[in-house]
Short mmCIF file of C-alpha atoms in Angstrom, two decimals:
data_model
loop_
_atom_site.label_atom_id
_atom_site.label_comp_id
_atom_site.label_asym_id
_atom_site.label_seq_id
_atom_site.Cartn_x
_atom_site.Cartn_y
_atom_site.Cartn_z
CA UNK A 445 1.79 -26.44 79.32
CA UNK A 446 -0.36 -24.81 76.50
CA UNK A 447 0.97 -23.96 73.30
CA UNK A 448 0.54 -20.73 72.16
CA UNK A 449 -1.73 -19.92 69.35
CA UNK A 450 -0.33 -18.32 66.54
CA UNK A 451 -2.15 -16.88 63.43
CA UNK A 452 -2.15 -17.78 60.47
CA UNK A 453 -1.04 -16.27 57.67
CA UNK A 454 -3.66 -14.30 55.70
CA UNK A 455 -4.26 -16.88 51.75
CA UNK A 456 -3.29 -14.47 49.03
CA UNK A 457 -6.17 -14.22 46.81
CA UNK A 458 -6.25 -16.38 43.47
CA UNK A 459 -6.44 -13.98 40.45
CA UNK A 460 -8.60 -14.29 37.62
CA UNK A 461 -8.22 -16.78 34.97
CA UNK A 462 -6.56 -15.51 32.30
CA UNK A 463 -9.14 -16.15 29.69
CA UNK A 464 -11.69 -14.14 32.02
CA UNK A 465 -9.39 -11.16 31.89
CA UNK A 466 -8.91 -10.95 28.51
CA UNK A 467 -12.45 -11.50 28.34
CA UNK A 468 -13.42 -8.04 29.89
CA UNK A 469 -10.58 -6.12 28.44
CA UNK A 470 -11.79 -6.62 25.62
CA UNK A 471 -15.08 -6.19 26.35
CA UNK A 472 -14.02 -2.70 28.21
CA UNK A 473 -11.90 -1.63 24.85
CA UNK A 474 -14.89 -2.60 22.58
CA UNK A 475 -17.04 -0.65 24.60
CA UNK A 476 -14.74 2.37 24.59
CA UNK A 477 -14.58 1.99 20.80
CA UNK A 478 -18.51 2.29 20.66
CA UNK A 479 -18.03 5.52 22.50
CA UNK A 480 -15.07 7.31 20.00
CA UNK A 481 -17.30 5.89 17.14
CA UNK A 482 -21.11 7.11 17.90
CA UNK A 483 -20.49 10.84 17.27
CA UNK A 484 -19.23 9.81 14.06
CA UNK A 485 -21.63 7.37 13.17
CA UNK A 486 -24.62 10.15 14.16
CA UNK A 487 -22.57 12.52 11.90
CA UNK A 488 -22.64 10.27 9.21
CA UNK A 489 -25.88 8.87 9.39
CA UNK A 490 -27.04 12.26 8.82
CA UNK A 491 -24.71 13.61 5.87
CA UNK A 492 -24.68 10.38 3.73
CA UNK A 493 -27.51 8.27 5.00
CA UNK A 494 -30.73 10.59 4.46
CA UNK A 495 -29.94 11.94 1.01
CA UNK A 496 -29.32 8.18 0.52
CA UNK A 497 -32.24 7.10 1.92
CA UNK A 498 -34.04 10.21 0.06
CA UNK A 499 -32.24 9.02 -3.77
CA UNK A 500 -33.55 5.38 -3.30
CA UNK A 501 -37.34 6.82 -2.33
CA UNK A 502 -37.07 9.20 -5.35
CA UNK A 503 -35.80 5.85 -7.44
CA UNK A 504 -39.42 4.67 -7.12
CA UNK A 505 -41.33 7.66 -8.52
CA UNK A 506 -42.20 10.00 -11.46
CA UNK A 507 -39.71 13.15 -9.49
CA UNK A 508 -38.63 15.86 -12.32
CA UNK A 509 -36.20 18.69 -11.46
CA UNK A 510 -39.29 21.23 -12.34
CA UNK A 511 -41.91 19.51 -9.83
CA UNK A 512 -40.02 17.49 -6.94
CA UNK A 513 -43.05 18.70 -4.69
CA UNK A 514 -45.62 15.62 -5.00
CA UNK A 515 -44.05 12.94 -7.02
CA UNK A 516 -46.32 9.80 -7.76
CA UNK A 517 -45.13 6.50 -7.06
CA UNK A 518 -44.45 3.88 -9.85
CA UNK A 519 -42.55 1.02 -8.39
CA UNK A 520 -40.24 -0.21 -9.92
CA UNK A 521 -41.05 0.81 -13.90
CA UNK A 522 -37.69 3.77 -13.69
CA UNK A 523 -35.30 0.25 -13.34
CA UNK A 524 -36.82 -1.99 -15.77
CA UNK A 525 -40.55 -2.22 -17.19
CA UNK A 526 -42.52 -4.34 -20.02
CA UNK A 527 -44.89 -2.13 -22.16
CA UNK A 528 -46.33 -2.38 -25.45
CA UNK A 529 -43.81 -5.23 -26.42
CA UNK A 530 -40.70 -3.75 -25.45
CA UNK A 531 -38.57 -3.20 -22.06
CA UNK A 532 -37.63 0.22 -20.94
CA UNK A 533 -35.81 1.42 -17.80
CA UNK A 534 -32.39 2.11 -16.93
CA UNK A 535 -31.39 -1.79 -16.74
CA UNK A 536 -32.97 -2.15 -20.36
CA UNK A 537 -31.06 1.39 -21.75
CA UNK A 538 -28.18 0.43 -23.90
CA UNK A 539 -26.57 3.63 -22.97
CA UNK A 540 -26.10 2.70 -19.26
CA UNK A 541 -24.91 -0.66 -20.17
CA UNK A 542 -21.98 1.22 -21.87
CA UNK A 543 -21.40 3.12 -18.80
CA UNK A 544 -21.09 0.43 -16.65
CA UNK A 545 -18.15 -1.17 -18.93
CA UNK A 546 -16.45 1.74 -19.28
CA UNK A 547 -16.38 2.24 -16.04
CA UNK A 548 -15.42 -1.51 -15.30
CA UNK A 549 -12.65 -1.00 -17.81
CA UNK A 550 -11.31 2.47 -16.37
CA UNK A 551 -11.41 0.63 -12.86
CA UNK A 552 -9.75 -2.34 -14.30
CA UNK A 553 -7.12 -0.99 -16.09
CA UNK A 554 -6.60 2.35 -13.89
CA UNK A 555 -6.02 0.82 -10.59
CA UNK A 556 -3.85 -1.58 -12.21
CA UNK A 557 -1.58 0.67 -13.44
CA UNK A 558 -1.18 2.25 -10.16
CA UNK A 559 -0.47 -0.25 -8.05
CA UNK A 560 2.45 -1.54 -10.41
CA UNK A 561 4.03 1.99 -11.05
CA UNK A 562 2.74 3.00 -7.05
CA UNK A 563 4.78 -0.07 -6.03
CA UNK A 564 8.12 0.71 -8.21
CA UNK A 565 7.91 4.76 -7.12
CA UNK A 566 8.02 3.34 -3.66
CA UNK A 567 10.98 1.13 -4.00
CA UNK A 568 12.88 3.87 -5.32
CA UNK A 569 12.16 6.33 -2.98
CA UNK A 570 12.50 3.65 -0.02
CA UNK A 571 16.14 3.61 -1.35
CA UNK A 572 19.05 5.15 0.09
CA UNK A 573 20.29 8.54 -2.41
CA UNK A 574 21.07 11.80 -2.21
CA UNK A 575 17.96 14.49 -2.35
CA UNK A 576 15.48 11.43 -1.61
CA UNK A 577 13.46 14.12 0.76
CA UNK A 578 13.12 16.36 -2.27
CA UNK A 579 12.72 13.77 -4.74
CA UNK A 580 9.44 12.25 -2.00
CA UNK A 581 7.63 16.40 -1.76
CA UNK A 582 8.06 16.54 -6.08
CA UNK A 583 6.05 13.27 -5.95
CA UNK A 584 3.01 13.89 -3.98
CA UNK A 585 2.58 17.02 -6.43
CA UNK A 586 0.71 15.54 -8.41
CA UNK A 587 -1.94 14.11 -5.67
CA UNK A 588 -2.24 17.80 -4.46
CA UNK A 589 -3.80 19.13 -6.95
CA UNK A 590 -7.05 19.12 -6.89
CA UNK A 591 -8.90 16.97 -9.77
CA UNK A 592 -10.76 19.27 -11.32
CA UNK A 593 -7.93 21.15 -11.97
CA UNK A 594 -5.52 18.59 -13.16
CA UNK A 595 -8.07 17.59 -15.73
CA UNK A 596 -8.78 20.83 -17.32
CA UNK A 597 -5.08 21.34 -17.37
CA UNK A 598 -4.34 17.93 -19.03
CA UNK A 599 -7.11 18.97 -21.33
CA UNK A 600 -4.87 21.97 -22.66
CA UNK A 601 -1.90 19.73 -22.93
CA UNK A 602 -4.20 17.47 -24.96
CA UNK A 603 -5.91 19.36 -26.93
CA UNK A 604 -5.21 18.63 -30.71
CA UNK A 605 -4.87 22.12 -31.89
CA UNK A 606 -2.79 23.98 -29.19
CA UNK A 607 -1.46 21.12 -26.91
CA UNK A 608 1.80 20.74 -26.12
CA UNK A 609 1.27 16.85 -26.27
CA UNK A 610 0.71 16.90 -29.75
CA UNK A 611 3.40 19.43 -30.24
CA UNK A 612 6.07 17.46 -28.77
CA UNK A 613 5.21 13.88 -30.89
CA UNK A 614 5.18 15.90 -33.84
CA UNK A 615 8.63 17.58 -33.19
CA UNK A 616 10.22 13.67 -32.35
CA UNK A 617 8.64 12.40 -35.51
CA UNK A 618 6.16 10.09 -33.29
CA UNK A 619 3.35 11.18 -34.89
CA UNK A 620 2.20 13.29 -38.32
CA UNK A 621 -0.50 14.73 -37.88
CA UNK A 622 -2.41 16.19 -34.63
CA UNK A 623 -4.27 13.95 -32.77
CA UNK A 624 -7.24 14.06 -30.88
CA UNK A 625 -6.98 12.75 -27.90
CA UNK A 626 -10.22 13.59 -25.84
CA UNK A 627 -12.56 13.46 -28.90
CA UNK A 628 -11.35 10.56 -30.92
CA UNK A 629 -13.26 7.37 -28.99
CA UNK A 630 -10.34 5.44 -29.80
CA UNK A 631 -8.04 7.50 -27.74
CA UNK A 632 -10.31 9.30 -25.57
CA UNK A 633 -10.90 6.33 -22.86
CA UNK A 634 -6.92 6.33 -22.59
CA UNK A 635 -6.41 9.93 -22.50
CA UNK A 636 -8.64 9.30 -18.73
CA UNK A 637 -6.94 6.53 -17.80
CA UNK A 638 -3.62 8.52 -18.46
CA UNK A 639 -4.75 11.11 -16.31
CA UNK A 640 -5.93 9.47 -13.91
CA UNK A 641 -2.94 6.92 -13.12
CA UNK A 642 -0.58 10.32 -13.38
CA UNK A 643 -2.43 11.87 -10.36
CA UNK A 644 -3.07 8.89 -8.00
CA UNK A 645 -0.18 6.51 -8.40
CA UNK A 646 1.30 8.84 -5.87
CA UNK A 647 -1.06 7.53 -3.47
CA UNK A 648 -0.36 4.04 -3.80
CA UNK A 649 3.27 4.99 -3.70
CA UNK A 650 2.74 6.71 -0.46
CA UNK A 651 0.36 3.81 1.67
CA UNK A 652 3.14 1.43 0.06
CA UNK A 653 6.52 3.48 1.45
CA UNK A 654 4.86 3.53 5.16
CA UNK A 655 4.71 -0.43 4.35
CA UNK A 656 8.29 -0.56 3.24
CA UNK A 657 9.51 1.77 6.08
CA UNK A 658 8.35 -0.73 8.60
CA UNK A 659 9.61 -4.00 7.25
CA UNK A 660 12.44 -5.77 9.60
CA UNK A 661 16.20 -5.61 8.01
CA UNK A 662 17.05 -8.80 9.51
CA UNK A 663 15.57 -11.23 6.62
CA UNK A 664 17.22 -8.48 4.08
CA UNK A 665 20.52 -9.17 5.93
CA UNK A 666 19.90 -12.55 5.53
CA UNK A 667 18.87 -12.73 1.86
CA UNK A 668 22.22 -10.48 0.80
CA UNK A 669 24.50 -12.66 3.22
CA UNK A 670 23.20 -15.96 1.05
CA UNK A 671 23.50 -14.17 -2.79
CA UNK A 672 19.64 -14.17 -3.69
CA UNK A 673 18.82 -12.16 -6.26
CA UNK A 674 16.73 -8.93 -5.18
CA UNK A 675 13.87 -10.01 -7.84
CA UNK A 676 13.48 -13.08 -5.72
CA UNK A 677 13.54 -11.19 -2.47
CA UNK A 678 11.31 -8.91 -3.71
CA UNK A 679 8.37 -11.55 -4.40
CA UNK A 680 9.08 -13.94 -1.70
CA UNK A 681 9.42 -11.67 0.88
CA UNK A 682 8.62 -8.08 0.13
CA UNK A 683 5.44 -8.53 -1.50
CA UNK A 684 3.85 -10.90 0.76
CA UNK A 685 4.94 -8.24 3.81
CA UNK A 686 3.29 -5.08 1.91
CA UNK A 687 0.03 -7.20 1.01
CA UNK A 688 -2.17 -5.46 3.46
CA UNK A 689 -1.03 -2.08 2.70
CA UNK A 690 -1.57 -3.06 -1.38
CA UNK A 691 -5.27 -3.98 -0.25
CA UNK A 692 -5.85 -0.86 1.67
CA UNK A 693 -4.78 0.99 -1.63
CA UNK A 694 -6.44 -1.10 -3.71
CA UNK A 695 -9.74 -0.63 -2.15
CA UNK A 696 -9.60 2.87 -1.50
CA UNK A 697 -8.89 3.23 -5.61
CA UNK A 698 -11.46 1.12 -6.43
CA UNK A 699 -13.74 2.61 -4.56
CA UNK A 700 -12.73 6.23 -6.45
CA UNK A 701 -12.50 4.93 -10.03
CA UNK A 702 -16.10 3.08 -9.63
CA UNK A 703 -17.94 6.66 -8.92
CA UNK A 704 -15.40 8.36 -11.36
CA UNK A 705 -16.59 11.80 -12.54
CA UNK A 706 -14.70 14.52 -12.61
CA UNK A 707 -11.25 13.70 -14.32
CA UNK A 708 -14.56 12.00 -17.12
CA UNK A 709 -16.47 14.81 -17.49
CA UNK A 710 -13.57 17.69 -18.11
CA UNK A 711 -12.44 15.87 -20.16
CA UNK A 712 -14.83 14.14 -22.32
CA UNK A 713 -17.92 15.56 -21.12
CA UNK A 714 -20.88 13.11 -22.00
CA UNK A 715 -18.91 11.40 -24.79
CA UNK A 716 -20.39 7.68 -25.10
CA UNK A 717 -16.90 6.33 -25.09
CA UNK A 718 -16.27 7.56 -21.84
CA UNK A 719 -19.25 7.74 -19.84
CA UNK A 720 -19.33 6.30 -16.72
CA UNK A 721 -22.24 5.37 -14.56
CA UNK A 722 -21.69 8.73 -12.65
CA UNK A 723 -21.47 10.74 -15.67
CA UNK A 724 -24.73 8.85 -17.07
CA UNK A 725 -26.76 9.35 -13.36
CA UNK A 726 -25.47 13.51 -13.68
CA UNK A 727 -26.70 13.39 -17.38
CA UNK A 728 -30.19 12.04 -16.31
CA UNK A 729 -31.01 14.15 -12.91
CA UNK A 730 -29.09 17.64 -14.53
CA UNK A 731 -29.95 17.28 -18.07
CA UNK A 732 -32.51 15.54 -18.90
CA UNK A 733 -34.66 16.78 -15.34
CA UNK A 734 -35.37 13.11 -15.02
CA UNK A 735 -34.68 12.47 -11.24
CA UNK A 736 -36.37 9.60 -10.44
CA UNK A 737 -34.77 7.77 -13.64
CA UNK A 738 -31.42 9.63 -12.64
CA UNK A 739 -32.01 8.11 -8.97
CA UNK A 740 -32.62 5.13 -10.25
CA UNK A 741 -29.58 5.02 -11.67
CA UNK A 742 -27.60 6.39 -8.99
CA UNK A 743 -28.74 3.79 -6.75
CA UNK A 744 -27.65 1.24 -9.02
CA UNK A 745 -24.51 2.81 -8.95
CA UNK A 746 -24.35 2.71 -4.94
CA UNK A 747 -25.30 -1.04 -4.96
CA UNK A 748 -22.75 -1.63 -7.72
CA UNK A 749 -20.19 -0.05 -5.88
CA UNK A 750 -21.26 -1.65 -2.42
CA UNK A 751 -21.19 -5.54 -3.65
CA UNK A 752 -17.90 -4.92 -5.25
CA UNK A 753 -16.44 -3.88 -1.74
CA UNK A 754 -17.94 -6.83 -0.14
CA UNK A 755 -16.30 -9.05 -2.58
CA UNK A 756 -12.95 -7.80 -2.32
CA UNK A 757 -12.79 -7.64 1.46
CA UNK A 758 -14.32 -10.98 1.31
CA UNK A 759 -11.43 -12.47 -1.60
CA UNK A 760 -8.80 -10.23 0.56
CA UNK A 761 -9.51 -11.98 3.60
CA UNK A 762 -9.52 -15.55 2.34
CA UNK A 763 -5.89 -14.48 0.72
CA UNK A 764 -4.73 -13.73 3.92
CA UNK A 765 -6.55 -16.51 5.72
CA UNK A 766 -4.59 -18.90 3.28
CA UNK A 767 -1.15 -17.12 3.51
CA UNK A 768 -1.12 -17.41 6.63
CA UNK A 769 -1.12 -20.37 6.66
#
């Protein structure tokens, strides 16, 4: 007697390692990225990248504001030349040297200030009180206003014949006499700075809430179950949590108070004290007509401005890198 053939069952088919699917996911969302990011990068390329591209050409010639039709090229004699026994050139003006210091110091100082005051604004108003959505709209205020505005009203308050500022010390025996504030050198870098951390330390406060609003309760739980003192909590494990948001701000200031103009020039104009490498590349191309010395300077500014961002991404990631751990 035969026995009957039966069939056999169909093998499944093996699926993919999992290594090769991550593999082209990844390769799919990177590609997808490329897409959203093109139209942006075109965009870009043609806003900030040819007058770029344009400044650095003009950095290498004789360009005035009068005759920018035909300039004549002289290498590299706008950044630093040797003639007749002495140097001349931006990187040889004594001037520009003072700009970039100032604006190292403003930077410094500036963004130092608002990170510490950003971070305690957003502890309070991460707290739990009564009118804290009021108390969050009167603190962005500030960061609404547009800069050039701000500054020429903070030059009002300032100034050391009608300002209120002055007024006010006078009236609470601070002070005997008016002070200048945007005209004295010794005060004048400190007046910026002052008006400067008033209108952006609601900025840091803001990226550093979003932080705070995201952090788990459990380890806060925790930390109040066992009696640690909040101080404690808040460097051992607040801080390190809001790191990345603190960088983001950080970098974004930076970037800001290394091309500072505006809040400068309202308020000092083209004081010496003051003058930032901005200021000094306006004073140069506007001025003076001088654009391939103003481009020259400008471009220094860019390049400036460019390794310091590399750094601190670089110094930022390492931190992390390390924390981790």
């Amino acid at each position: 007697m035969s026995t009957p053939v039966t069939e056999s069952a169909p093998i499944p088919a093996r699926p993919l390692p999992a290594h090769y699917r991550s593999t082209k996911v990844r390769r799919q969302r990177v590609r997808a990225a490329w897409y959203f990011l093109t139209p942006m990068l075109v965009t870009l390329s043609m806003v900030a990248g040819w007058p770029l591209l344009r400044t650095l050409y003009f950095s290498f010639t004789d360009a005035s504001l009068s005759d920018m039709g035909d300039p004549l090229f002289i290498g590299l004699e706008n950044y630093l030349v040797y003639d007749n026994g002495r140097w001349f050139g931006v990187l040889a003006d004594p001037t520009w040297w003072q700009a970039v210091w100032n604006t190292a110091y403003f930077s410094v100082v500036s963004v130092s200030l608002e990170v510490v005051f950003g971070v305690i604004v957003a502890l309070i108003l991460n707290a739990e009180f009564k009118g804290r959505t009021l108390v969050r709209a009167a603190v962005l205020i500030p960061w609404a206003i547009p800069t050039i505005v701000s500054a020429q009203m903070w030059a009002w308050m300032l100034n050391d014949q009608f300002g209120i500022i002055n007024h006010l010390l006078m009236t609470f025996g601070i002070i005997a006499s008016p002070i200048a504030w945007t005209a004295d050198a010794s005060y004048s870098m400190w007046a910026v700075i002052m008006v400067d951390v008033w209108k952006t330390t609601p900025f840091v406060a803001l990226l550093v809430l979003a932080a705070l609003q995201m952090l788990p309760k459990d380890c806060y739980e925790a930390a109040e179950v066992d009696g640690i003192h909040p101080v404690r909590v808040f460097f051992k494990v607040t801080l390190p949590l809001i790191t990345p948001a603190l960088m983001v701000a950080v970098i974004f200031r930076l970037l800001d108070a290394l091309r500072v103009f505006d809040v400068i020039y309202v308020l000092t104009s083209n004081s010496t004290s003051t003058m930032s490498m901005s200021v000094y590349a306006r004073q140069q191309l506007v001025e003076f007509q001088d654009v391939g010395y103003g481009s020259a300077a400008s471009t220094l500014l860019f390049l400036i401005i460019a390794l310091a961002t590399v750094a601190y991404l670089y110094l930022g990631r390492k931190q992390l890198q390390l924390g981790g751990e």
